[in-house]
Amino acid sequence: MRLFNTLTQQIEPLAPRDNRVTLYVCGITPYDTTHLGHAFINAIYDTLVRYLRWRGLDVTYVQNVTDIDDDILRKARELEMPWDALGKRETERYLTDLRALNVEMPTYYVAATDTIPEMIALVQALVEKGLAYERDGWVYYAVERDPQFGQLAEAAGYHGYTAWLETANERGNNPNDARKQNPLDFVLWQARQEEDEPAWPSPWGPGRPGWHIECSAMSTKYLGNQIDIHGGGADLMFPHHTCEIAQSENATGVRPFVRRWMHGAMVRMDGEKMSKSLGNLVLVRNLLAEGYSPDAIRALLLSHHYREEWEYSEEEMRANAALVARLSAAARLAEGDMSGAAEAELGLRQARLEFTAALEDDFHTERALAVLDRLAQTVLVDHSAPCAAGLKELAQQVMGFTLSATPVQQGSEAAEATQPAG
């Protein structure tokens, strides 16, 4: 298998070691609900894990939930509810939406607040190595002391200090913090400011971790000092993942921290990135309430290459509802007469080869989905039970479709959903 590595800007062999693959994906900060951008990231990595396991690899998949963060504290104050209760509520809503889309739970689903001792240990290591400093109970990473800082940022198109600082400021950095030696230095540990803020004891006084150190601690705790694949949204390339590299490699001494950086593209609505701040959200639960099946929503997500930015449209949603209806109708024929297997074998073998080649080549799920659709159309014409059985295996085990009864379709696609296209 070959995947695009954001750090090198090249498609490179995955090269599993000892038939094992480790995967870490940055999850949500749980203070609001699940939109298609979240669902896209999760469907992509869920399908990747399914595929690798289908190919016989042993995959350990870790995803985090950032359950302590400035945004959670802000939102909790607005709602006048405890911060941890808000985090638990929104996490459960998020997981409910993902379960509806048949997204399986990671091997480890880790809350940041369960890994505080590991975070403190990493911060201490960076302080002892002279790469971090403490001021008034706050600890910062000193970017100027790290000559390798920023390699991922440069690869991702953020060129030079000025661009780094501008982007970091847009994404939570405070350049006017008087405690900093450099405006770009980022927080590893922050002191408690208000009595009602959550805090944990540390060598620098009561406080809580910075955002970036959380993922370094959680990934190394469960996957070791080097990860095969690190995933997340493209908006995390800088500063989050750039800072992760700096922290992890300098704290542990292991380079590279990540063998393959795999970033999912942004989902857009009305010409803008879909985001909570803009409010231009398409919610999973709303699409389900409109009558679209979980399989239809999953097909919409997988009909785009993971590195391709795309814009939501109702027309495309309806087209994918029709597609999964064809898949479901074809798969039901797997229970029929298995005679004619010899005649079907060649076509099924060719479909499997094309399907596998699409996913081996930088994980083109949209091409794999097109192969399944063509196979389904053939099955609906010739009623080949062997081909239907092969289709059912690929669609369920790899692509994650349930192929359950499809609810009433939206619009004119209802009458023609089970008919071959073209």
XYZ file of C-alpha atoms in Angstrom:
422
model
C 0.000 0.000 0.000
C 1.161 3.549 -0.809
C 0.020 6.679 1.011
C 0.726 10.371 0.536
C 3.016 11.605 3.315
C 2.310 15.265 4.091
C 5.789 15.746 5.544
C 7.652 14.631 2.399
C 4.887 15.597 -0.081
C 5.344 12.215 -1.739
C 3.343 9.009 -2.082
C 5.337 6.392 -0.191
C 5.003 2.695 0.659
C 3.311 2.054 3.991
C 5.788 -0.785 4.696
C 4.208 -2.403 7.777
C 6.604 -3.911 10.282
C 5.951 -7.396 11.694
C 2.495 -7.356 10.078
C 1.463 -4.548 12.456
C 0.236 -0.991 11.839
C -0.215 1.701 14.483
C -2.589 4.588 13.785
C -3.304 7.711 15.835
C -6.033 10.170 14.857
C -6.767 13.513 16.501
C -10.389 13.549 17.626
C -12.805 16.218 18.753
C -12.964 18.878 21.414
C -16.445 18.012 22.729
C -18.364 21.227 23.136
C -20.781 21.003 20.199
C -22.355 18.488 17.832
C -21.178 16.305 14.924
C -21.106 17.771 11.405
C -20.084 16.207 8.096
C -16.489 17.375 8.493
C -16.156 15.242 11.633
C -17.985 12.369 9.955
C -15.714 12.520 6.874
C -12.540 12.179 8.934
C -13.964 9.296 10.938
C -15.380 7.427 7.933
C -12.019 7.661 6.143
C -9.923 6.278 8.999
C -12.556 3.704 9.960
C -12.484 2.404 6.375
C -8.674 2.441 6.336
C -8.600 0.291 9.469
C -11.206 -2.073 8.018
C -9.197 -2.429 4.815
C -5.884 -3.083 6.544
C -7.479 -5.705 8.778
C -9.212 -7.259 5.760
C -5.743 -7.601 4.223
C -4.628 -9.476 7.346
C -2.721 -6.742 9.202
C -2.842 -6.261 12.963
C -3.973 -2.645 13.469
C -3.899 -0.730 16.744
C -5.993 2.408 16.349
C -6.028 5.217 18.929
C -8.236 8.287 18.799
C -8.314 10.981 21.449
C -10.976 13.263 22.813
C -9.714 16.638 24.038
C -11.981 16.849 27.067
C -10.108 19.720 28.741
C -9.676 22.843 26.651
C -10.338 26.594 26.727
C -13.287 26.160 24.329
C -14.953 23.653 26.658
C -14.530 25.967 29.644
C -15.922 28.904 27.672
C -18.929 26.953 26.430
C -19.602 25.499 29.887
C -19.731 29.005 31.365
C -22.148 30.108 28.636
C -24.420 27.150 29.398
C -23.890 27.431 33.164
C -23.044 23.768 33.505
C -19.976 21.854 34.764
C -17.217 21.592 32.168
C -16.825 17.837 32.575
C -20.576 17.241 32.255
C -20.562 19.223 28.996
C -17.650 17.176 27.678
C -19.317 13.857 28.532
C -22.625 14.930 27.007
C -21.120 16.091 23.721
C -18.787 13.097 23.492
C -21.723 10.723 23.806
C -23.675 12.648 21.162
C -20.672 12.466 18.856
C -20.214 8.732 19.390
C -23.940 8.148 18.876
C -23.721 9.862 15.476
C -20.660 7.802 14.512
C -22.273 4.537 15.631
C -25.219 5.421 13.393
C -22.778 5.530 10.450
C -21.339 2.130 11.430
C -18.027 3.673 12.479
C -16.353 1.209 14.812
C -14.717 2.292 18.032
C -10.919 2.608 17.960
C -8.808 0.094 19.834
C -8.338 2.814 22.444
C -10.559 5.882 22.733
C -8.629 8.098 25.115
C -9.651 11.159 27.112
C -6.975 13.763 27.688
C -7.864 14.017 31.374
C -6.903 10.348 31.823
C -3.332 10.996 30.658
C -2.256 13.972 32.812
C 0.731 12.184 34.485
C 2.161 11.260 31.068
C 1.796 14.869 29.896
C 3.634 16.180 32.948
C 6.444 13.669 32.353
C 6.887 14.839 28.756
C 6.921 18.499 29.800
C 9.516 17.738 32.473
C 11.702 15.999 29.894
C 11.577 19.053 27.625
C 12.416 21.397 30.504
C 15.370 19.224 31.518
C 16.678 19.250 27.937
C 16.525 23.038 27.795
C 13.791 23.152 25.165
C 11.119 24.481 27.511
C 11.011 27.106 30.253
C 8.720 28.015 33.145
C 7.284 31.444 33.982
C 4.816 32.005 36.842
C 3.529 28.443 36.730
C 3.281 28.407 32.921
C 5.615 26.240 30.815
C 6.389 27.089 27.184
C 8.190 25.327 24.355
C 11.042 27.506 23.078
C 10.783 27.265 19.302
C 14.039 29.177 18.701
C 15.984 26.481 20.551
C 14.763 23.808 18.115
C 16.516 24.149 14.725
C 14.223 21.499 13.180
C 10.973 23.151 14.234
C 8.558 23.836 11.393
C 9.409 21.153 8.822
C 5.801 19.950 8.562
C 4.551 23.542 8.448
C 6.840 24.293 5.510
C 5.770 21.126 3.703
C 2.126 22.072 4.221
C 2.628 25.513 2.676
C 3.134 27.696 5.751
C 6.403 29.353 4.776
C 8.520 31.187 7.310
C 8.136 32.681 10.760
C 5.698 35.436 9.760
C 3.272 32.956 8.199
C 3.634 30.629 11.185
C 2.849 33.358 13.675
C -0.115 34.665 11.706
C -1.635 31.195 11.422
C -0.920 30.298 15.049
C -2.609 33.521 16.176
C -5.711 32.576 14.176
C -5.749 29.182 15.913
C -5.464 30.062 19.572
C -1.950 31.427 20.081
C -1.565 34.537 22.257
C 1.391 36.527 20.868
C 0.991 39.222 23.543
C 1.659 36.906 26.469
C 4.366 38.796 28.388
C 5.708 35.583 29.899
C 6.884 34.335 26.512
C 10.442 34.685 25.242
C 9.118 34.491 21.660
C 5.538 35.218 20.499
C 5.464 31.832 18.729
C 6.422 29.820 21.830
C 3.519 27.537 22.648
C 2.002 26.464 25.944
C 2.909 23.089 27.394
C 1.359 23.709 30.813
C -0.791 26.628 31.966
C -1.330 27.803 35.513
C -4.821 27.997 36.957
C -6.195 31.522 36.550
C -9.564 31.273 38.309
C -10.631 29.301 41.355
C -13.416 27.550 39.441
C -11.067 26.288 36.722
C -10.152 22.583 36.721
C -6.548 22.012 37.737
C -4.105 19.210 38.454
C -0.989 19.316 40.645
C 2.331 19.636 38.828
C 5.954 20.615 39.530
C 5.001 24.136 38.397
C 1.875 24.460 40.516
C -1.785 23.642 39.878
C -2.862 23.953 36.273
C -3.769 22.058 33.137
C -1.988 20.928 29.964
C -1.655 22.857 26.743
C -3.428 21.527 23.675
C -0.478 20.095 21.742
C 1.162 18.122 24.551
C -2.026 16.112 25.040
C -1.718 14.204 21.765
C 2.004 13.587 22.225
C 1.307 11.981 25.592
C -1.679 9.928 24.488
C -0.035 8.587 21.346
C 3.224 7.580 23.025
C 1.395 5.963 25.958
C -0.630 3.629 23.754
C 1.466 3.269 20.591
C 5.063 3.869 21.646
C 7.531 6.519 20.550
C 6.989 6.018 16.802
C 3.668 5.768 14.947
C 3.133 4.276 11.506
C 0.286 6.629 10.511
C -0.848 9.846 12.189
C -4.147 11.220 10.933
C -6.386 14.206 11.415
C -7.870 17.104 9.519
C -5.739 19.222 7.201
C -6.347 22.225 9.459
C -4.193 20.526 12.122
C -0.970 20.518 10.071
C 0.004 23.779 11.733
C 0.330 24.499 14.525
C -0.963 21.317 16.175
C 0.878 18.557 14.331
C 3.995 20.661 13.834
C 4.151 21.161 17.593
C 3.488 17.485 18.222
C 6.551 16.563 16.187
C 8.756 19.011 18.099
C 7.563 17.853 21.521
C 7.577 14.137 20.842
C 10.876 13.827 19.008
C 12.774 16.006 21.459
C 11.235 14.442 24.570
C 11.775 10.824 23.495
C 14.798 11.167 21.187
C 13.069 8.979 18.572
C 12.934 10.309 14.994
C 10.750 10.338 13.073
C 7.852 10.502 15.494
C 5.505 9.591 12.615
C 6.386 7.495 9.566
C 3.404 8.674 7.470
C 1.373 11.851 8.034
C -2.102 11.353 6.513
C -4.353 14.415 6.519
C -8.023 14.503 5.591
C -9.334 17.436 3.568
C -11.926 19.952 4.701
C -15.617 19.680 3.893
C -17.194 22.918 2.672
C -20.646 24.469 2.703
C -21.645 27.660 0.903
C -18.057 28.155 -0.267
C -16.526 28.052 3.229
C -14.956 25.374 5.402
C -17.702 23.708 7.439
C -17.108 24.840 11.031
C -18.853 25.538 14.302
C -17.628 29.128 14.354
C -19.204 29.932 10.968
C -22.343 27.934 11.679
C -22.454 26.521 8.127
C -22.998 22.973 9.341
C -24.652 19.932 7.859
C -25.349 17.654 10.813
C -25.370 13.869 10.621
C -28.463 13.620 12.788
C -30.363 16.050 10.561
C -29.611 14.003 7.441
C -30.802 10.883 9.234
C -33.966 12.692 10.301
C -34.596 13.649 6.667
C -34.781 9.962 5.791
C -31.314 9.278 4.399
C -29.918 5.926 5.493
C -26.621 5.655 7.399
C -25.217 3.814 4.377
C -26.191 6.710 2.093
C -24.373 9.213 4.302
C -21.344 6.950 4.532
C -21.344 6.571 0.738
C -21.424 10.359 0.356
C -18.342 10.611 2.553
C -16.436 7.810 0.831
C -17.286 9.142 -2.637
C -14.500 11.700 -2.112
C -10.770 11.075 -1.938
C -9.499 11.829 1.542
C -7.199 14.609 0.258
C -9.916 16.244 -1.859
C -11.775 19.262 -0.476
C -15.434 19.009 -1.357
C -18.674 20.884 -0.987
C -21.877 19.365 0.320
C -24.834 19.318 -2.071
C -28.276 17.774 -1.795
C -27.971 16.470 -5.356
C -24.895 14.452 -4.441
C -26.573 13.234 -1.254
C -29.506 11.914 -3.281
C -27.191 10.284 -5.828
C -25.409 8.359 -3.083
C -28.729 7.292 -1.585
C -29.551 5.756 -4.964
C -26.114 4.135 -5.155
C -26.437 2.327 -1.816
C -29.928 1.188 -2.767
C -28.359 -0.502 -5.812
C -25.671 -2.082 -3.629
C -28.264 -3.348 -1.162
C -30.483 -4.764 -3.879
C -27.540 -6.538 -5.519
C -26.240 -7.905 -2.207
C -29.618 -9.492 -1.454
C -29.110 -11.726 -4.495
C -26.194 -13.395 -2.675
C -28.780 -15.708 -1.108
C -29.778 -17.069 -4.505
C -28.640 -20.032 -6.566
C -24.820 -20.261 -6.488
C -24.699 -22.057 -9.839
C -22.763 -20.334 -12.555
C -19.826 -19.660 -10.240
C -17.286 -20.462 -12.949
C -18.765 -17.922 -15.337
C -18.885 -15.265 -12.613
C -15.407 -15.922 -11.256
C -13.508 -13.946 -13.876
C -15.655 -10.817 -13.522
C -15.540 -10.944 -9.749
C -11.775 -11.456 -9.743
C -11.333 -8.420 -12.006
C -13.582 -6.320 -9.747
C -11.585 -7.365 -6.677
C -8.333 -6.424 -8.396
C -9.664 -2.993 -9.367
C -11.151 -2.454 -5.910
C -7.913 -3.377 -4.149
C -5.771 -1.351 -6.558
C -7.860 1.758 -5.855
C -7.306 1.477 -2.105
C -3.646 0.461 -2.373
C -2.974 3.589 -4.460
C -3.234 6.343 -1.811
C -6.590 5.067 -0.581
C -8.929 6.187 -3.345
C -12.236 5.222 -1.755
C -14.184 6.990 -4.481
C -12.657 4.698 -7.116
C -13.314 1.618 -4.972
C -16.928 2.713 -4.548
C -17.278 3.110 -8.310
C -16.034 -0.480 -8.754
C -18.713 -1.725 -6.353
C -21.390 0.241 -8.193
C -20.383 -1.272 -11.540
C -20.386 -4.732 -9.991
C -23.832 -4.100 -8.491
C -25.210 -3.028 -11.860
C -23.889 -6.244 -13.416
C -25.434 -8.337 -10.650
C -28.812 -6.648 -11.063
C -28.771 -7.603 -14.745
C -27.448 -11.192 -14.631
C -28.501 -12.112 -11.055
C -25.153 -13.795 -10.372
C -25.227 -14.987 -6.767
C -21.412 -15.510 -6.621
C -20.807 -11.921 -7.751
C -23.439 -10.713 -5.315
C -21.653 -12.554 -2.487
C -18.329 -10.971 -3.469
C -19.942 -7.543 -3.631
C -21.482 -8.038 -0.189
C -18.113 -8.964 1.327
C -16.300 -5.915 -0.051
C -19.124 -3.500 0.743
C -19.614 -4.675 4.322
C -16.190 -5.796 5.511
C -14.109 -3.072 3.837
C -16.356 -0.098 3.076
C -18.388 -0.474 6.257
C -21.875 -0.534 4.753
C -24.597 -2.422 6.588
C -26.618 -3.045 3.416
C -29.724 -3.112 5.548
C -33.152 -2.163 4.250
C -32.971 1.324 2.771
C -35.527 3.862 4.075
C -37.702 5.921 1.772
C -35.493 7.870 -0.627
C -35.627 11.616 -1.069
C -36.987 12.938 -4.359
C -37.344 11.170 -7.680
C -34.513 8.695 -6.976
C -36.922 6.513 -4.982
C -38.460 4.805 -7.991
C -35.194 4.177 -9.823
C -32.779 3.516 -6.955
C -32.625 -0.225 -7.527
C -32.291 0.027 -11.292
C -28.891 -0.191 -13.008
C -27.479 3.237 -13.843
C -26.914 4.291 -17.434
